[in-house]
XYZ file of C-alpha atoms in Angstrom:
651
model
C 81.120 63.371 228.192
C 80.700 62.094 224.667
C 82.974 63.670 222.014
C 81.318 65.842 219.362
C 80.687 64.085 215.944
C 82.365 66.304 213.204
C 81.669 64.119 210.019
C 79.064 61.492 208.868
C 79.395 59.621 205.801
C 76.533 60.024 203.294
C 73.704 57.337 202.939
C 75.447 56.039 199.818
C 78.545 54.995 201.599
C 76.939 51.571 202.312
C 76.633 50.910 198.557
C 79.661 52.956 197.272
C 82.423 52.255 199.562
C 84.699 49.032 199.686
C 83.774 48.470 203.216
C 79.906 48.673 202.425
C 80.371 46.254 199.672
C 82.377 43.842 201.913
C 79.763 43.913 204.519
C 77.012 43.074 201.943
C 79.114 40.153 200.782
C 79.436 38.794 204.391
C 75.684 39.346 204.968
C 74.919 37.094 201.955
C 77.862 34.539 202.612
C 77.019 34.082 206.230
C 73.360 34.865 206.817
C 73.483 33.094 210.250
C 75.962 35.779 211.334
C 73.429 38.561 211.543
C 75.665 41.177 210.017
C 73.800 44.556 210.013
C 76.542 47.169 210.464
C 80.351 47.605 211.169
C 79.905 46.771 214.777
C 78.337 43.421 214.033
C 80.777 42.893 211.214
C 83.577 43.574 213.523
C 82.449 41.225 216.296
C 82.136 38.632 213.574
C 85.523 39.108 212.413
C 87.144 38.346 215.836
C 84.761 35.874 217.298
C 85.016 33.806 213.949
C 88.698 34.757 213.277
C 89.750 31.878 211.062
C 86.460 32.375 209.026
C 87.063 36.035 208.420
C 90.928 35.708 207.410
C 89.741 32.874 205.104
C 86.893 34.830 203.659
C 89.060 38.080 203.348
C 91.805 36.329 201.471
C 89.224 34.575 198.999
C 87.390 37.940 198.553
C 90.091 40.326 198.252
C 91.297 39.225 194.736
C 94.803 38.281 196.070
C 96.760 35.957 193.693
C 97.907 32.753 195.262
C 98.044 28.998 194.982
C 97.203 26.295 197.320
C 94.439 25.722 199.872
C 93.020 28.085 202.454
C 91.241 25.271 204.351
C 93.781 25.369 207.080
C 93.923 29.015 208.358
C 95.901 28.432 211.606
C 98.263 26.019 212.648
C 98.208 27.024 216.309
C 95.486 29.348 218.046
C 98.196 30.964 220.298
C 100.677 33.600 219.901
C 103.498 33.857 218.705
C 104.094 31.393 215.878
C 100.289 30.952 215.233
C 101.285 30.024 211.639
C 98.579 31.451 209.244
C 97.635 29.636 205.925
C 100.528 26.955 205.885
C 99.172 25.564 202.540
C 99.134 28.915 200.746
C 101.829 30.185 198.340
C 101.930 33.704 196.831
C 104.221 36.398 195.712
C 103.997 40.012 197.034
C 105.209 41.842 193.883
C 103.021 39.661 191.685
C 100.031 41.046 193.435
C 100.998 44.622 193.359
C 101.931 44.437 189.703
C 98.725 42.757 188.803
C 97.412 45.887 186.882
C 98.428 46.882 183.277
C 97.887 49.740 180.845
C 98.448 53.185 180.578
C 97.026 54.472 183.881
C 99.575 56.123 186.100
C 100.963 53.866 188.637
C 103.552 55.839 190.432
C 104.323 59.426 190.503
C 107.434 60.775 192.077
C 107.635 64.279 193.369
C 111.142 65.410 194.504
C 113.228 68.285 195.524
C 116.078 66.629 193.573
C 114.578 66.491 190.171
C 111.463 67.065 187.898
C 108.293 64.888 188.532
C 108.421 61.373 187.339
C 105.525 59.432 186.356
C 105.092 55.628 185.418
C 102.115 53.796 183.983
C 101.410 50.298 185.217
C 103.130 49.060 182.067
C 106.247 51.238 182.420
C 106.355 50.070 186.141
C 106.142 46.415 185.330
C 108.850 46.822 182.617
C 111.389 48.793 185.136
C 110.773 46.147 187.804
C 111.399 43.376 185.252
C 114.735 44.889 184.238
C 115.920 45.047 187.883
C 114.696 41.473 188.573
C 116.838 40.229 185.865
C 119.935 42.184 187.055
C 119.511 40.744 190.442
C 119.233 37.051 189.043
C 122.192 37.712 186.923
C 124.369 38.318 190.132
C 122.893 35.411 191.785
C 120.296 36.804 194.072
C 117.900 34.142 195.207
C 115.048 33.690 197.597
C 115.979 34.487 201.272
C 119.019 36.627 200.216
C 118.888 40.273 201.810
C 118.977 43.413 199.702
C 119.367 46.815 201.317
C 118.777 50.216 200.203
C 119.901 53.563 201.442
C 117.505 55.558 199.309
C 115.062 58.462 199.348
C 111.298 58.111 198.581
C 111.570 58.038 194.910
C 110.108 55.619 192.135
C 113.430 53.595 191.737
C 113.323 52.629 195.405
C 109.822 51.114 195.142
C 110.922 49.453 191.788
C 113.862 47.873 193.446
C 111.664 46.671 196.443
C 109.249 45.068 194.027
C 111.900 43.209 192.108
C 113.557 41.926 195.184
C 110.021 40.658 196.236
C 109.545 39.010 192.803
C 112.553 36.823 193.506
C 111.571 36.093 197.111
C 114.675 37.888 198.474
C 114.282 40.012 201.638
C 114.206 43.859 201.338
C 115.363 46.416 204.093
C 115.681 50.159 203.654
C 116.949 53.222 205.469
C 116.649 56.826 204.408
C 119.730 58.561 203.354
C 119.409 60.928 206.322
C 120.482 58.197 208.528
C 124.115 58.430 209.763
C 126.683 55.738 208.970
C 126.596 54.192 212.464
C 122.861 53.956 212.340
C 122.837 52.242 209.084
C 125.500 49.898 210.069
C 123.697 49.020 213.242
C 120.749 47.890 211.167
C 122.256 46.481 207.883
C 125.252 45.030 209.877
C 122.995 42.644 211.512
C 121.095 41.283 208.461
C 124.344 40.969 206.206
C 122.955 42.182 202.811
C 124.607 41.031 199.509
C 123.700 44.091 197.523
C 123.096 47.711 198.567
C 121.116 50.444 196.459
C 121.998 54.063 197.139
C 121.872 57.434 195.494
C 124.974 59.730 194.850
C 123.147 62.834 196.392
C 119.887 64.235 197.042
C 118.355 67.689 197.764
C 116.832 68.502 201.104
C 115.721 72.071 202.252
C 117.270 73.339 198.977
C 120.690 72.004 199.998
C 122.471 69.240 197.967
C 123.492 66.552 200.292
C 126.501 64.185 199.152
C 125.735 60.436 199.932
C 128.960 58.777 198.575
C 131.244 59.336 201.512
C 128.667 57.900 203.887
C 127.916 54.904 201.452
C 131.813 54.157 201.363
C 131.905 54.228 205.142
C 128.915 51.852 205.282
C 130.160 49.437 202.901
C 133.654 49.336 204.559
C 131.779 47.981 207.554
C 129.621 45.655 205.572
C 131.836 42.855 204.255
C 128.600 40.890 202.918
C 127.855 43.547 200.244
C 129.051 42.405 196.985
C 127.851 45.161 194.799
C 126.775 48.795 195.335
C 124.259 50.136 192.824
C 124.326 53.891 192.635
C 121.473 55.874 191.295
C 122.813 59.087 189.895
C 119.918 61.170 191.029
C 121.787 64.446 190.608
C 123.293 64.517 187.025
C 125.333 67.689 187.697
C 126.794 66.362 191.068
C 130.403 66.733 190.544
C 131.518 63.902 192.888
C 133.603 60.912 191.239
C 132.504 57.789 193.191
C 133.847 55.229 190.708
C 136.430 52.822 192.370
C 138.671 50.362 190.692
C 137.390 47.294 192.513
C 134.024 47.646 190.532
C 132.043 47.216 193.704
C 130.160 50.435 193.002
C 128.284 50.613 189.634
C 125.615 53.095 188.391
C 122.096 52.037 188.245
C 122.254 52.764 184.400
C 125.261 50.354 183.838
C 124.115 47.746 186.132
C 120.774 47.335 184.216
C 121.622 45.706 180.838
C 118.609 43.493 180.197
C 115.639 44.525 178.273
C 112.156 44.176 179.871
C 110.479 40.803 179.656
C 108.063 38.623 181.694
C 108.813 38.632 185.374
C 109.379 35.346 186.926
C 107.622 35.348 190.224
C 108.503 33.001 192.997
C 105.349 31.976 194.678
C 106.652 31.108 198.351
C 105.088 30.045 201.481
C 102.691 32.400 203.162
C 105.012 33.353 205.868
C 108.126 33.759 203.744
C 110.165 36.677 204.723
C 109.356 40.014 202.747
C 111.232 42.631 204.494
C 113.183 43.442 207.667
C 112.128 46.663 209.668
C 113.788 47.977 212.733
C 112.825 49.270 216.174
C 113.777 52.927 216.731
C 117.069 51.924 218.328
C 116.603 54.693 221.158
C 117.277 52.239 223.855
C 120.086 50.155 222.330
C 120.724 48.272 219.149
C 117.791 48.276 216.898
C 115.665 44.865 216.833
C 115.413 43.374 213.400
C 111.722 42.632 212.764
C 110.987 40.326 210.048
C 107.697 40.518 208.181
C 106.035 37.787 205.894
C 105.033 38.329 202.457
C 101.268 36.958 203.054
C 100.622 38.496 206.285
C 101.678 41.783 205.241
C 99.783 41.707 201.859
C 96.617 40.395 203.259
C 96.595 42.788 206.198
C 97.483 45.962 204.389
C 95.136 45.231 201.468
C 92.456 44.991 204.215
C 93.338 48.428 205.491
C 93.773 50.274 202.339
C 90.924 48.793 200.356
C 88.230 48.478 203.308
C 89.274 51.102 206.040
C 90.689 53.646 203.629
C 88.308 53.059 200.770
C 91.226 53.122 198.269
C 89.964 52.661 194.908
C 91.310 52.109 191.420
C 90.491 55.724 190.305
C 92.215 57.314 193.398
C 95.629 58.787 194.175
C 97.215 58.098 197.524
C 100.247 59.846 199.155
C 101.943 59.696 202.428
C 104.604 61.916 203.706
C 107.304 59.389 204.783
C 110.805 58.144 204.144
C 112.002 54.676 203.368
C 113.124 54.067 206.881
C 109.400 54.167 208.298
C 106.860 51.177 207.782
C 104.411 53.740 206.195
C 106.615 53.534 203.054
C 105.969 49.851 203.002
C 102.251 50.330 203.592
C 102.001 53.079 200.980
C 103.549 50.580 198.565
C 100.610 48.184 198.943
C 98.284 50.790 197.603
C 99.418 49.631 194.164
C 97.298 46.623 194.567
C 94.157 48.540 194.426
C 95.151 50.094 191.070
C 95.283 53.498 192.571
C 98.251 55.983 191.752
C 100.759 56.118 194.480
C 102.334 59.499 194.724
C 105.972 59.552 196.406
C 107.027 62.780 198.018
C 110.773 63.218 198.554
C 111.668 66.361 200.188
C 111.122 68.662 203.180
C 107.302 69.574 203.449
C 108.173 73.042 204.519
C 110.226 73.852 201.323
C 109.656 76.274 199.938
C 106.706 76.840 202.298
C 104.346 74.766 204.530
C 101.829 75.169 201.630
C 104.109 72.740 199.737
C 101.864 69.460 200.559
C 98.629 71.220 200.145
C 99.776 72.466 196.732
C 100.686 68.748 195.973
C 96.878 67.807 196.669
C 95.801 70.130 193.995
C 98.459 69.434 191.378
C 98.473 65.802 191.671
C 94.755 65.268 192.361
C 95.298 63.531 195.622
C 92.334 61.795 197.178
C 94.057 60.320 200.178
C 96.505 62.478 201.980
C 98.768 61.114 204.723
C 101.091 62.953 207.090
C 101.776 63.449 210.749
C 100.186 65.337 213.702
C 103.291 67.484 213.808
C 102.584 68.661 210.196
C 98.754 69.132 210.827
C 99.695 71.224 214.098
C 102.228 73.453 212.024
C 99.626 74.015 209.298
C 96.976 74.725 211.930
C 99.055 77.577 213.142
C 99.769 79.182 209.705
C 97.211 78.111 207.158
C 93.585 78.102 206.137
C 93.884 75.567 203.092
C 90.114 75.871 202.457
C 90.809 79.639 201.442
C 93.949 79.201 199.500
C 93.503 75.668 197.753
C 90.695 73.924 195.833
C 91.154 70.587 197.628
C 88.384 69.151 195.197
C 89.858 65.673 195.004
C 90.514 65.279 198.611
C 88.494 62.512 200.307
C 90.329 61.162 203.218
C 93.112 62.619 205.371
C 95.156 59.976 207.239
C 97.525 60.788 210.299
C 99.711 58.526 212.306
C 103.058 58.540 214.280
C 101.496 60.165 217.401
C 98.106 60.844 219.001
C 96.198 63.562 216.768
C 95.032 66.324 219.244
C 91.307 67.525 219.231
C 92.474 70.893 218.183
C 93.675 69.334 214.883
C 90.380 67.561 214.264
C 88.569 71.086 214.759
C 90.829 72.758 212.364
C 90.503 70.096 209.754
C 86.706 70.512 209.744
C 86.900 74.388 209.945
C 89.736 75.434 207.762
C 90.572 72.451 205.316
C 87.408 70.732 204.215
C 84.047 69.995 205.829
C 83.482 66.939 203.659
C 86.552 64.647 204.364
C 87.147 61.639 206.370
C 89.835 62.392 208.894
C 91.268 58.934 209.830
C 93.649 59.018 212.622
C 95.385 55.500 212.597
C 97.693 53.722 214.976
C 99.785 50.593 214.727
C 103.385 50.308 214.278
C 106.536 48.980 212.748
C 106.159 45.863 214.975
C 102.973 44.902 213.062
C 103.785 46.750 209.740
C 100.031 47.803 209.788
C 97.343 49.233 212.252
C 95.343 48.044 215.168
C 92.974 51.033 215.009
C 92.165 53.164 211.884
C 89.419 54.840 209.788
C 86.035 53.636 208.317
C 84.095 55.057 205.568
C 80.739 53.829 207.243
C 81.351 55.542 210.647
C 81.366 59.036 211.776
C 84.276 60.967 212.947
C 84.309 62.145 216.545
C 86.572 64.885 217.997
C 89.933 63.325 219.166
C 89.101 59.726 218.511
C 90.252 57.189 216.188
C 87.132 55.629 214.376
C 87.373 51.959 215.043
C 89.453 48.805 215.677
C 90.488 47.055 212.465
C 88.778 43.890 211.205
C 90.160 40.805 212.584
C 92.229 42.687 215.385
C 90.901 41.485 218.814
C 92.099 44.528 220.698
C 91.039 45.738 224.140
C 92.096 48.500 226.611
C 93.150 46.022 229.433
C 93.295 46.563 233.101
C 96.259 45.193 235.295
C 94.119 41.992 235.488
C 93.838 41.801 231.705
C 90.039 42.628 231.857
C 88.733 44.899 229.050
C 87.903 48.304 230.012
C 85.460 50.882 228.443
C 85.600 54.464 229.179
C 88.875 53.935 231.203
C 92.552 54.006 230.213
C 94.271 50.507 229.839
C 97.034 48.835 227.996
C 96.635 48.001 224.283
C 96.336 44.258 224.279
C 95.495 41.990 221.384
C 93.948 38.839 222.358
C 93.996 36.610 219.378
C 96.479 36.028 216.539
C 96.576 38.219 213.562
C 98.276 37.845 209.995
C 100.842 40.723 210.284
C 102.530 39.477 213.468
C 106.362 39.476 212.742
C 107.373 35.898 211.287
C 110.504 36.325 213.856
C 113.326 38.680 214.991
C 116.556 38.274 213.085
C 119.381 36.417 214.783
C 116.735 35.313 217.443
C 117.021 31.372 217.031
C 114.946 30.629 220.269
C 112.503 33.435 219.815
C 113.319 34.857 223.170
C 113.579 38.563 221.922
C 110.409 38.205 220.150
C 108.562 36.797 223.277
C 110.164 39.372 225.605
C 109.022 42.168 223.226
C 105.423 41.480 223.297
C 104.281 38.628 225.446
C 105.700 39.340 229.012
C 102.901 41.646 230.376
C 99.781 39.521 229.469
C 100.497 35.917 229.036
C 99.647 34.816 225.651
C 98.313 38.187 224.538
C 100.250 40.711 222.460
C 101.098 43.804 224.696
C 101.911 46.559 222.426
C 102.976 49.170 224.895
C 100.447 51.869 224.168
C 97.988 53.253 226.758
C 94.633 53.519 225.029
C 90.935 54.280 225.964
C 87.903 52.822 224.254
C 85.031 55.392 224.514
C 82.334 53.342 223.143
C 81.288 56.060 220.751
C 81.148 53.409 217.903
C 80.215 50.634 220.153
C 82.692 48.075 221.328
C 84.650 48.454 218.053
C 85.658 52.090 218.891
C 86.371 55.188 219.086
C 89.797 54.930 220.458
C 91.965 57.667 222.163
C 95.718 56.828 222.423
C 97.242 58.401 225.502
C 100.844 57.776 224.816
C 103.393 55.156 225.331
C 102.424 53.039 228.469
C 106.246 53.036 229.318
C 106.176 56.827 229.448
C 103.061 57.072 231.467
C 103.163 59.678 234.316
C 102.056 58.419 237.752
C 102.036 61.341 240.084
C 100.620 60.234 243.457
C 100.047 56.686 241.836
C 97.373 58.173 239.276
C 97.910 57.091 235.636
C 98.190 59.985 233.161
C 98.917 59.485 229.522
C 101.382 62.056 228.059
C 99.015 62.928 225.281
C 96.561 64.153 227.722
C 99.021 67.047 228.456
C 99.888 67.672 225.076
C 96.262 68.077 223.915
C 96.021 71.031 226.244
C 99.452 72.704 226.331
C 99.810 72.636 222.367
C 96.524 74.261 221.940
C 97.937 77.424 223.472
C 99.106 80.038 220.841
C 102.366 80.616 222.697
C 103.507 77.057 222.619
C 104.991 75.547 219.392
C 105.702 72.026 220.798
C 106.225 70.326 224.121
C 107.437 67.079 225.718
C 106.547 65.962 229.381
C 108.158 63.353 231.559
C 107.699 61.934 235.029
C 110.671 62.404 237.316
C 111.381 60.438 240.534
C 111.146 63.273 243.193
C 111.232 62.875 246.961
C 109.471 59.433 247.065
C 106.996 60.349 244.286
C 106.706 61.339 240.721
C 106.680 64.860 239.701
C 105.770 66.040 236.195
C 108.256 68.105 234.257
C 106.992 69.904 231.157
C 109.354 71.342 228.549
C 107.836 73.721 226.097
C 109.292 75.117 222.869
C 107.832 78.517 222.289
C 106.444 80.323 219.146
C 108.542 83.132 217.895
C 108.215 86.276 220.145
C 106.606 84.394 223.008
C 108.231 84.504 226.404
C 107.950 81.884 229.282
C 107.174 84.203 232.024
C 105.149 83.872 235.179
C 102.115 84.857 233.442
C 102.446 82.164 230.635
C 103.268 79.463 233.096
C 99.955 80.472 235.240
C 97.997 80.152 231.929
C 99.604 76.701 231.058
C 98.893 75.370 234.783
C 95.318 76.867 234.706
C 94.531 75.305 231.528
C 95.744 71.899 232.502
C 94.039 72.200 235.778
C 90.431 73.236 234.160
C 90.663 71.090 230.927
C 92.420 67.914 232.553
C 92.683 67.677 236.148
C 95.048 69.142 238.914
C 97.123 65.964 238.734
C 97.955 67.029 235.194
C 99.666 70.266 236.375
C 103.195 70.070 236.063
C 105.563 70.830 238.981
C 108.177 72.225 236.646
C 107.922 74.142 233.454
C 111.181 74.660 231.422
C 111.785 76.258 227.894
C 113.806 74.345 225.173
C 114.979 75.247 221.905
C 113.405 72.145 220.157
C 111.804 68.771 220.907
C 113.660 65.488 220.206
C 111.886 63.021 217.654
C 112.515 59.732 216.421
C 112.891 59.335 212.508
C 109.387 58.198 212.499
C 108.031 61.339 214.239
C 107.656 60.269 217.781
C 108.598 62.396 220.735
C 111.367 60.657 222.788
C 110.086 61.047 226.294
C 112.306 58.249 227.644
C 115.566 59.779 226.431
C 114.702 63.142 228.004
C 113.566 61.332 231.243
C 117.035 59.535 231.229
C 118.745 63.018 230.924
C 116.636 64.362 233.885
C 117.735 61.414 236.104
C 121.423 61.979 235.129
C 121.535 59.145 232.745
C 123.099 59.110 229.385
C 120.715 58.315 226.461
C 121.855 55.717 224.053
C 121.808 55.828 220.192
C 121.434 59.406 219.488
C 121.908 58.586 215.749
C 118.551 56.952 216.095
C 116.874 60.470 216.543
C 115.752 62.742 213.778
C 117.295 65.697 215.614
C 119.928 64.584 218.121
C 121.255 67.939 218.675
C 117.979 68.774 220.383
C 118.981 66.919 223.597
C 121.930 69.337 224.251
C 119.414 71.975 225.881
C 117.976 69.203 228.130
C 121.321 68.281 229.240
C 122.215 71.856 230.224
C 118.834 72.025 232.004
C 119.562 68.952 233.970
């Protein structure tokens, strides 16, 4: 049965949206291609892959030097080698706007709001860039940050990119060992940090952890401490002079930034796998591919324009922070939120939309689900500027789609997006030219040759399959750090489908938007449930269970049992709810009728909380390990490792 269409763009979107204007450009530039709508534009972008990426680089306004004549050195993955004759600088492109319009707004629990115009942002980046050069930082050096999501973090990242050094960041809620596991592999020369910050109304001191981190990072020559809490009493100054305040470290006045234009694939940043199954992998992303891909997504798929204001609830330890930063390219205001979304109440972020004039609001399915149970923002907030709602980190349930259009705003584009740290971007996302269907991601991204693949590698329509990308794309990692022969890189993505990228997600293309979409993500393929050999995505169960009023959250695993796999469901209850026989009957009946008898769990257990990674993903594999009597690794990689204790008691 086709899903219900909940939103349709108005007739002006073809002329008014960035995607519409680009489609018209392709129609005029390539009349032989027969482009008439997004479906034909998408087909052209994957069938004429090199032409598309060449055209988008020229059309986008990205600043570069050199020739785009050679798009690909090799047509195979990995190491395809995009644009070998192009040189550019990431920061130069993000700082291309000038004037008194607001570039960045910082909203934080730790201090009053901060606003920087484009000119003020440029000046601040210039000062940090000069200070980096003074201490001898050059292209290729690593610079790390243990910082919250505040303007200074973005300023430092842009200054590092201007020089061509390599940026890497963790949020200050990471424990000492988690930080060392990451930064210890890349050997940074400099570490940015804060003295303290406020979270849930509590002041969190960082200095002791920073000192513990730097003792284990002998490569760090300088620690630059931003005094975020002026009344914080901790005296962190040391006699060695290794630690210096941000204010004292910056001694130069603002001047013209010296941008180093470097090869397209020159490393920009290092991101990390979640680390839930071992030491995190260090994923190196190139400046050109990151910029070209993210500008495509923000400008075309999100329709972000110069007059807009975008925010995404993220930390500096998640790729969505890097993605959000690229919003500066469009000239839009980037609003950074640092704090706990539920403090002082869950209305906090909906208030932010009104007070800051947010047009593009990004959060997680978990936040939207929590809001659904408690709020009707359409009755309590104006939301007059809100045009796009973005969601990622996990599949967005159909009930959240319903709630957005019933209780948030009827005229809003709900864009569930999906990609990951591995590609610092998205495979599937929104589109201002297409309708929004209940429970579906709108479309596949331009230039992303993605299919739901069968075990034989054939495309499936209307059936679940592995997410496979058949052709090279610009934001593939340049390399993994400390992987000289590329074996770790190859093993991460290319063992399942030969020369195709296997992402590890279980997806379904419904065909509601043609072969370009819509898409349903059924969860991680390595967490797929197979009772009786039937393949079930975990998201299929969450959709039903978490729509029940009594259930606050849930996690499900497949446990080997008597020669088969049995489904074990753990539920976190709402206040005053009781997991009795009646509720268990309701859960099972709901799954049987709304999904299938195969989806009904053999065991239902109550837990106090559900464990999540720091990027907001449920850790099904760690729970499965516990149920099998194994010890999960790298608890510090979790947002709430204490949640595992209840599962161990139950096992």
